[in-house]
Tab-separated table of C-alpha atoms and ligand atoms in Angstrom:
chain	number	residue	atom	x	y	z
A	951	MET	CA	145.496	31.351	-161.910
A	952	ILE	CA	142.500	34.137	-162.463
A	953	SER	CA	144.292	36.698	-164.713
A	954	GLN	CA	145.423	33.255	-167.094
A	955	PHE	CA	142.631	31.888	-167.488
A	956	SER	CA	140.266	34.709	-167.999
A	957	LYS	CA	140.340	35.215	-171.392
A	958	LYS	CA	140.878	31.574	-172.673
A	959	SER	CA	138.906	29.510	-170.713
A	960	PRO	CA	135.591	30.654	-169.520
A	961	LYS	CA	134.733	27.590	-168.510
A	962	LEU	CA	137.329	27.007	-165.982
A	963	MET	CA	136.989	30.418	-165.044
A	964	GLN	CA	133.699	29.940	-163.763
A	965	SER	CA	135.192	26.717	-162.233
A	966	LEU	CA	137.336	28.927	-159.594
A	967	SER	CA	134.214	29.080	-157.085
A	968	LEU	CA	134.441	26.923	-154.037
A	969	VAL	CA	130.923	25.330	-155.037
A	970	SER	CA	133.045	22.723	-157.056
A	971	CYS	CA	135.044	21.728	-154.001
A	972	ARG	CA	131.890	21.335	-151.921
A	973	ALA	CA	130.827	18.672	-154.814
A	974	MET	CA	134.188	17.184	-153.900
A	975	SER	CA	134.509	17.226	-150.422
A	976	ALA	CA	132.517	17.784	-147.069
A	977	SER	CA	134.338	20.593	-145.494
A	978	SER	CA	133.643	20.972	-141.123
A	979	PRO	CA	133.546	23.857	-139.279
A	980	SER	CA	136.995	23.795	-138.709
A	981	GLY	CA	138.240	24.199	-142.215
A	982	PHE	CA	138.809	20.473	-142.391
A	983	LYS	CA	137.706	18.675	-145.666
A	984	HIS	CA	136.595	15.368	-145.830
A	985	PHE	CA	137.807	13.199	-148.641
A	986	GLU	CA	137.308	9.512	-148.651
A	987	LEU	CA	140.131	7.603	-148.074
A	988	LYS	CA	141.554	3.693	-148.498
A	989	ASP	CA	142.436	1.161	-145.839
A	990	ARG	CA	145.075	2.270	-143.938
A	991	HIS	CA	145.138	5.689	-144.879
A	992	LYS	CA	141.700	5.759	-143.416
A	993	GLU	CA	143.340	4.536	-139.642
A	994	LEU	CA	146.284	6.728	-140.339
A	995	LEU	CA	144.982	10.117	-141.593
A	996	THR	CA	142.943	11.032	-139.134
A	997	GLN	CA	141.459	14.464	-138.797
A	998	GLU	CA	143.786	15.253	-135.845
A	999	PHE	CA	146.618	13.220	-137.248
A	1000	LEU	CA	146.630	15.991	-140.339
A	1001	GLN	CA	146.013	19.176	-137.923
A	1002	GLU	CA	149.091	18.039	-136.153
A	1003	ARG	CA	151.006	18.159	-139.567
A	1004	ALA	CA	149.504	21.204	-140.399
A	1005	VAL	CA	150.781	22.945	-137.472
A	1006	GLU	CA	154.434	21.786	-137.671
A	1007	LEU	CA	154.442	22.409	-141.146
A	1008	GLY	CA	153.293	26.102	-140.082
A	1009	ARG	CA	155.993	26.311	-137.513
A	1010	ASP	CA	158.747	24.220	-139.474
A	1011	GLY	CA	158.436	25.104	-142.849
A	1012	PHE	CA	157.926	20.817	-143.533
A	1013	THR	CA	156.608	18.146	-141.881
A	1014	ILE	CA	157.469	14.137	-142.715
A	1015	ILE	CA	154.733	11.572	-142.952
A	1016	HIS	CA	156.398	8.074	-142.636
A	1017	ASP	CA	155.657	5.347	-144.563
A	1018	LEU	CA	152.553	6.584	-146.495
A	1019	TYR	CA	153.127	4.669	-149.035
A	1020	ASP	CA	153.115	1.092	-149.648
A	1021	SER	CA	155.965	-0.389	-151.810
A	1022	GLU	CA	153.688	-1.782	-154.207
A	1023	THR	CA	152.852	1.834	-155.324
A	1024	ILE	CA	156.322	3.325	-155.562
A	1025	ASP	CA	156.904	0.387	-157.709
A	1026	ALA	CA	154.383	1.231	-159.929
A	1027	VAL	CA	155.588	4.684	-160.127
A	1028	ARG	CA	158.851	4.265	-160.777
A	1029	ASP	CA	158.055	1.541	-163.761
A	1030	GLU	CA	155.673	4.347	-165.007
A	1031	MET	CA	159.070	5.828	-165.589
A	1032	ASP	CA	161.268	3.473	-166.935
A	1033	SER	CA	158.089	2.695	-169.298
A	1034	ILE	CA	157.774	6.371	-170.506
A	1035	ILE	CA	161.926	6.688	-170.845
A	1036	SER	CA	161.711	3.578	-172.572
A	1037	GLU	CA	158.678	4.626	-175.418
A	1038	ALA	CA	160.951	7.779	-175.802
A	1039	GLU	CA	163.882	5.853	-176.707
A	1040	SER	CA	162.591	3.422	-178.730
A	1041	THR	CA	160.372	6.027	-181.051
A	1042	GLY	CA	163.441	8.638	-180.593
A	1043	LEU	CA	161.481	11.498	-180.652
A	1044	ASP	CA	162.781	14.102	-181.389
A	1045	GLU	CA	160.554	16.497	-179.738
A	1046	ASN	CA	161.353	15.124	-176.462
A	1047	ALA	CA	165.016	15.971	-176.704
A	1048	VAL	CA	165.733	12.273	-176.100
A	1049	PHE	CA	169.425	12.124	-177.178
A	1050	THR	CA	172.873	10.314	-176.895
A	1051	THR	CA	175.386	12.868	-177.100
A	1052	LYS	CA	176.392	15.951	-175.985
A	1053	LYS	CA	176.268	17.679	-178.863
A	1054	GLN	CA	172.725	17.253	-179.451
A	1055	ILE	CA	171.686	17.889	-176.257
A	1056	GLU	CA	173.532	21.398	-176.458
A	1057	HIS	CA	171.865	21.913	-179.578
A	1058	LEU	CA	168.235	21.801	-177.860
A	1059	SER	CA	167.774	20.415	-174.694
A	1060	GLU	CA	169.526	23.495	-173.009
A	1061	SER	CA	168.407	25.525	-175.202
A	1062	VAL	CA	165.435	28.398	-173.423
A	1063	ASP	CA	162.645	27.523	-175.614
A	1064	TYR	CA	163.187	23.614	-174.816
A	1065	PHE	CA	162.909	24.257	-171.108
A	1066	LEU	CA	159.966	27.127	-171.048
A	1067	ASP	CA	157.593	24.400	-173.430
A	1068	SER	CA	158.480	21.642	-170.648
A	1069	GLY	CA	156.050	23.178	-168.473
A	1070	SER	CA	153.195	21.600	-170.855
A	1071	LYS	CA	155.176	18.362	-171.606
A	1072	ILE	CA	156.990	15.486	-170.618
A	1073	SER	CA	160.389	16.411	-170.769
A	1074	PHE	CA	164.218	15.236	-170.547
A	1075	PHE	CA	166.738	16.876	-168.404
A	1076	TYR	CA	170.494	15.317	-168.274
A	1077	GLU	CA	172.631	15.713	-165.703
A	1078	LYS	CA	175.881	17.778	-166.177
A	1079	ASP	CA	178.065	14.618	-165.564
A	1080	ALA	CA	176.093	12.173	-168.108
A	1081	PHE	CA	178.746	12.448	-170.805
A	1082	ASP	CA	182.443	11.011	-171.212
A	1083	LYS	CA	184.975	13.000	-172.737
A	1084	ASP	CA	184.333	11.822	-175.718
A	1085	GLY	CA	180.689	13.156	-175.420
A	1086	ASN	CA	178.883	9.867	-175.364
A	1087	LEU	CA	176.260	9.095	-172.165
A	1088	VAL	CA	177.989	7.136	-169.446
A	1089	GLY	CA	175.022	4.654	-169.308
A	1090	PRO	CA	171.786	3.993	-169.824
A	1091	LEU	CA	169.236	6.898	-169.429
A	1092	ASN	CA	167.691	5.995	-166.344
A	1093	SER	CA	170.583	6.652	-164.856
A	1094	VAL	CA	172.076	9.520	-166.223
A	1095	LEU	CA	168.857	11.810	-166.367
A	1096	ASN	CA	168.598	15.160	-163.774
A	1097	LYS	CA	164.942	15.231	-163.778
A	1098	VAL	CA	161.634	14.709	-166.274
A	1099	GLY	CA	158.882	17.299	-165.774
A	1100	HIS	CA	156.795	19.228	-165.864
A	1101	ALA	CA	153.409	18.301	-166.783
A	1102	MET	CA	152.979	14.415	-166.839
A	1103	HIS	CA	150.287	14.550	-164.152
A	1104	ASP	CA	147.978	15.902	-167.071
A	1105	LEU	CA	149.645	14.148	-169.761
A	1106	ASN	CA	150.425	10.928	-168.476
A	1107	PRO	CA	147.418	8.553	-166.977
A	1108	ALA	CA	149.043	6.827	-164.335
A	1109	PHE	CA	151.060	9.863	-162.899
A	1110	HIS	CA	147.163	11.620	-163.328
A	1111	GLN	CA	145.882	9.019	-161.053
A	1112	PHE	CA	148.637	9.015	-158.793
A	1113	CYS	CA	148.892	12.965	-158.255
A	1114	TYR	CA	144.787	13.567	-158.255
A	1115	SER	CA	144.069	10.892	-155.407
A	1116	ASN	CA	142.071	11.476	-152.912
A	1117	LEU	CA	145.108	11.223	-150.572
A	1118	VAL	CA	147.067	13.875	-152.236
A	1119	LYS	CA	143.921	16.509	-152.113
A	1120	SER	CA	143.378	15.966	-148.582
A	1121	LEU	CA	147.005	16.585	-148.167
A	1122	ALA	CA	147.006	19.653	-149.998
A	1123	CYS	CA	143.741	20.754	-148.451
A	1124	ASN	CA	144.272	19.873	-144.565
A	1125	VAL	CA	147.947	20.151	-144.470
A	1126	LEU	CA	149.320	22.394	-147.246
A	1127	GLY	CA	146.049	24.756	-146.275
A	1128	PHE	CA	144.785	24.993	-149.637
A	1129	ILE	CA	141.344	26.206	-150.653
A	1130	ASN	CA	141.329	25.429	-154.540
A	1131	PRO	CA	144.419	24.355	-155.342
A	1132	CYS	CA	145.912	23.608	-158.540
A	1133	LEU	CA	149.484	21.282	-159.262
A	1134	VAL	CA	151.779	23.154	-161.575
A	1135	GLN	CA	154.277	21.251	-161.978
A	1136	THR	CA	155.525	17.406	-161.374
A	1137	MET	CA	159.065	16.538	-161.564
A	1138	TYR	CA	160.683	13.192	-161.403
A	1139	ILE	CA	164.278	13.601	-159.771
A	1140	PHE	CA	166.287	10.695	-160.466
A	1141	LYS	CA	169.527	11.746	-158.368
A	1142	SER	CA	171.154	8.954	-159.884
A	1143	ALA	CA	173.979	6.905	-158.303
A	1144	LYS	CA	177.571	8.582	-158.884
A	1145	VAL	CA	176.240	11.544	-161.326
A	1146	GLY	CA	173.710	13.006	-159.501
A	1147	GLY	CA	174.114	16.487	-158.927
A	1148	GLU	CA	173.932	18.834	-156.062
A	1149	VAL	CA	170.714	21.186	-155.553
A	1150	ASN	CA	171.604	24.498	-154.361
A	1151	PRO	CA	169.454	26.324	-151.219
A	1152	HIS	CA	166.514	27.677	-152.716
A	1153	GLN	CA	163.321	28.775	-152.042
A	1154	ASP	CA	160.313	27.038	-154.066
A	1155	ASN	CA	158.243	30.741	-154.183
A	1156	THR	CA	161.374	31.954	-156.264
A	1157	TYR	CA	160.462	29.773	-159.010
A	1158	ILE	CA	156.703	29.293	-158.431
A	1159	ILE	CA	155.467	32.665	-158.932
A	1160	SER	CA	151.850	33.489	-157.972
A	1161	ASN	CA	150.549	36.579	-156.215
A	1162	PRO	CA	150.311	36.176	-153.183
A	1163	LEU	CA	152.907	33.486	-153.462
A	1164	SER	CA	151.222	30.622	-152.492
A	1165	CYS	CA	153.527	27.775	-153.646
A	1166	LYS	CA	154.226	24.577	-151.432
A	1167	ALA	CA	155.380	21.010	-152.446
A	1168	ILE	CA	154.803	17.337	-151.512
A	1169	TRP	CA	157.929	15.424	-152.308
A	1170	VAL	CA	157.580	11.424	-152.298
A	1171	ALA	CA	161.043	9.433	-151.466
A	1172	LEU	CA	160.837	6.399	-154.106
A	1173	ASP	CA	163.795	5.144	-152.935
A	1174	ASP	CA	165.602	5.185	-149.262
A	1175	ALA	CA	167.121	8.982	-149.156
A	1176	THR	CA	169.827	9.361	-146.785
A	1177	LYS	CA	172.897	11.334	-146.103
A	1178	GLU	CA	175.115	9.417	-148.325
A	1179	ASN	CA	172.788	8.960	-151.656
A	1180	GLY	CA	171.887	12.921	-151.492
A	1181	CYS	CA	168.817	13.178	-149.385
A	1182	MET	CA	167.054	16.739	-149.049
A	1183	TRP	CA	168.409	18.922	-146.168
A	1184	GLY	CA	166.207	21.812	-144.933
A	1185	ILE	CA	166.455	24.734	-142.152
A	1186	PRO	CA	163.542	24.580	-139.712
A	1187	GLY	CA	161.613	27.771	-139.220
A	1188	SER	CA	163.641	28.987	-142.552
A	1189	HIS	CA	159.799	30.027	-144.516
A	1190	LYS	CA	159.441	32.241	-141.645
A	1191	THR	CA	162.755	34.260	-141.557
A	1192	THR	CA	163.841	34.617	-144.797
A	1193	PRO	CA	162.151	36.842	-147.252
A	1194	ILE	CA	161.474	36.444	-150.832
A	1195	ASP	CA	163.249	38.649	-152.865
A	1196	TYR	CA	164.762	36.556	-155.734
A	1197	TYR	CA	162.706	35.418	-158.375
A	1198	MET	CA	163.256	33.483	-162.004
A	1199	LYS	CA	161.473	34.780	-164.483
A	1200	ALA	CA	161.199	34.550	-168.082
A	1201	LYS	CA	159.991	36.536	-171.311
A	1202	ARG	CA	158.487	34.906	-174.212
A	1203	THR	CA	157.268	36.514	-177.313
A	1204	GLU	CA	155.246	33.300	-179.032
A	1205	ILE	CA	154.256	32.869	-182.606
A	1206	LYS	CA	151.012	30.387	-183.041
A	1207	HIS	CA	151.677	27.935	-186.176
A	1208	GLN	CA	148.944	27.118	-188.649
A	1209	ASP	CA	148.826	23.253	-186.869
A	1210	GLY	CA	148.020	25.032	-183.173
A	1211	SER	CA	151.565	24.743	-182.239
A	1212	PHE	CA	153.603	27.597	-180.694
A	1213	SER	CA	157.257	28.647	-180.709
A	1214	HIS	CA	159.031	31.331	-178.984
A	1215	TYR	CA	161.071	33.740	-180.313
A	1216	GLU	CA	163.053	36.739	-178.095
A	1217	SER	CA	162.566	33.760	-175.229
A	1218	SER	CA	165.436	34.328	-172.024
A	1219	VAL	CA	165.371	33.241	-168.713
A	1220	PHE	CA	166.671	35.794	-166.041
A	1221	TYR	CA	166.941	36.025	-162.378
A	1222	GLU	CA	165.597	39.273	-160.469
A	1223	PRO	CA	168.053	40.655	-159.060
A	1224	GLU	CA	170.902	38.917	-160.780
A	1225	ASN	CA	172.815	37.362	-158.107
A	1226	PRO	CA	171.074	35.139	-155.680
A	1227	PRO	CA	170.640	35.653	-151.674
A	1228	GLU	CA	173.467	34.387	-149.642
A	1229	TYR	CA	171.474	31.756	-147.748
A	1230	THR	CA	172.684	31.012	-144.012
A	1231	ILE	CA	172.838	27.170	-143.676
A	1232	GLU	CA	172.872	26.797	-140.313
A	1233	ASN	CA	170.750	24.318	-137.929
A	1234	GLU	CA	170.116	22.563	-140.782
A	1235	VAL	CA	168.421	19.438	-140.685
A	1236	PRO	CA	168.546	16.086	-143.053
A	1237	LEU	CA	165.447	14.987	-144.409
A	1238	GLU	CA	166.222	11.441	-144.545
A	1239	MET	CA	163.607	9.064	-145.341
A	1240	LYS	CA	162.246	5.478	-146.116
A	1241	LYS	CA	160.629	4.641	-149.660
A	1242	GLY	CA	156.979	5.836	-149.511
A	1243	SER	CA	157.941	8.460	-147.102
A	1244	ILE	CA	156.854	12.062	-148.144
A	1245	VAL	CA	157.716	15.532	-146.615
A	1246	LEU	CA	155.999	18.365	-146.964
A	1247	PHE	CA	157.103	21.828	-147.328
A	1248	ASP	CA	156.331	25.269	-147.676
A	1249	GLY	CA	157.269	27.646	-150.634
A	1250	SER	CA	159.598	29.626	-148.457
A	1251	PHE	CA	161.623	26.910	-146.744
A	1252	VAL	CA	164.749	26.625	-147.192
A	1253	HIS	CA	166.154	23.325	-148.871
A	1254	TYR	CA	168.928	21.475	-150.972
A	1255	SER	CA	170.272	18.406	-151.487
A	1256	ASP	CA	174.183	17.641	-152.176
A	1257	HIS	CA	175.428	15.500	-155.005
A	1258	ASN	CA	174.766	11.618	-154.968
A	1259	TYR	CA	178.806	10.090	-154.728
A	1260	SER	CA	177.349	7.056	-153.942
A	1261	SER	CA	176.375	3.708	-155.530
A	1262	LYS	CA	172.377	4.025	-154.698
A	1263	LYS	CA	170.048	6.123	-156.271
A	1264	ARG	CA	167.886	8.628	-155.256
A	1265	HIS	CA	164.798	8.716	-156.899
A	1266	ALA	CA	162.009	11.189	-155.885
A	1267	PHE	CA	158.788	12.753	-157.394
A	1268	THR	CA	157.702	16.057	-156.174
A	1269	MET	CA	154.385	18.492	-157.100
A	1270	HIS	CA	154.301	21.680	-156.505
A	1271	MET	CA	150.960	23.405	-156.070
A	1272	VAL	CA	149.924	26.864	-155.870
A	1273	GLU	CA	146.187	28.325	-154.808
A	1274	THR	CA	143.724	29.757	-156.783
A	1275	LYS	CA	141.487	31.406	-154.914
A	1276	ASP	CA	142.103	34.874	-155.063
A	1277	THR	CA	145.533	34.560	-156.452
A	1278	VAL	CA	146.890	35.418	-160.184
A	1279	TRP	CA	149.331	33.588	-161.816
A	1280	SER	CA	152.113	36.080	-162.528
A	1281	LYS	CA	152.480	36.199	-166.252
A	1282	ASP	CA	156.338	36.232	-165.287
A	1283	ASN	CA	156.637	32.504	-164.490
A	1284	TRP	CA	158.678	30.410	-166.566
A	1285	LEU	CA	156.107	28.024	-166.443
A	1286	GLN	CA	153.135	28.571	-168.099
A	1287	ARG	CA	150.949	26.086	-170.474
A	1288	THR	CA	149.540	26.352	-173.756
A	1289	PRO	CA	145.881	26.042	-174.319
A	1290	ASP	CA	145.583	22.874	-175.513
A	1291	ASN	CA	146.974	21.401	-171.820
A	1292	PRO	CA	145.576	23.670	-169.533
A	1293	PHE	CA	146.305	24.085	-165.790
A	1294	ARG	CA	143.436	22.353	-164.020
A	1295	LEU	CA	141.736	22.455	-160.683
A	1296	MET	CA	142.886	19.746	-157.971
A	1297	LEU	CA	139.401	19.678	-156.593
A	1298	GLU	CA	138.126	19.183	-160.295
A	1299	GLN	CA	139.940	16.064	-161.325
A	1300	ASP	CA	138.751	12.522	-160.940
A	1301	PRO	CA	141.635	10.306	-159.962
B	1958	AKG	O1	165.069	16.213	-154.781
B	1958	AKG	C1	165.829	17.117	-154.490
B	1958	AKG	O2	166.707	17.397	-154.424
B	1958	AKG	C2	165.233	18.648	-154.563
B	1958	AKG	C3	163.951	18.805	-154.626
B	1958	AKG	C4	163.321	20.202	-154.906
B	1958	AKG	O3	163.997	21.001	-154.676
B	1958	AKG	C5	161.533	20.280	-154.770
B	1958	AKG	O4	161.189	19.325	-154.820
B	1958	AKG	O5	161.390	21.296	-154.605
B	1959	FE2	FE1	163.072	22.969	-154.175
């Protein structure tokens, strides 16, 4: 973080001290940070419970909290995504790449720049099977999208409120172990009925690179996730046994236009080394969860999900965070922010 903010945002630079965290939360001698929680979360998420989850995460690479969110909260997240999609459809926003034909999508939404720009935006990505043989969408948008990402937590008020709640902050500090976390990316993943594609085994530290590596995730089930509809799978302990020696990187040269917008030239996204490691998939466990449950996992935890051939969608919302204390946000990351939408420190954000 430090290198990215140092030139552009002196105000944010100053805020990288822990003073701001202490203002928002009280730390106990054990390092536990107290955040005021509401209702049943206060009873469920005791210090002891959260510390047990942290120990489990350290041992297995992941920990599940069942039934964390009530149905109403999850429905509100899903409704907000429906509104984002409807609004984009009704305004026909080219810049958001809401297209209806394969040709249009090939033109822009699969372009390197569209992907690179999405780090600062709310962008739409389609399933491979979203089109029929004539190149038309096989269903309404919310049944053919692969994901929407990657900055709705900083651009959409409802997602902002969800992501920067005291609940999420407490999980970030007290289970994931962050001192001063930054939520760098959010993804609304559709895994739609029939067309929802597989996600190959991977480690998130491959895609979200800080020095030292520090990515961790909170994945929220917005539907019941089962083996039938493509739940995630993971390999307990893999975060300790699988080194990260494979990275996705991006190279871009930016041009700043008079209106303040940016475009790139000579952009490329590439892997180093070129070929992915052969992940050994053994002792894998299905991360089956009810709507409203969450899994927290380490950035080196090997996880994946299968194609959803069932008739039930499997929506999920995932938040990827990194540490900002004593870390540097690599300039090689594909995920970067524009000056008008900088990365924010989680503990400084009001819900
Ligand atoms: O939801 C999935 O199937 C995969 C999500 C994932 O890889 C992640 O959130 O890091
Ligand atoms: Fe992942």
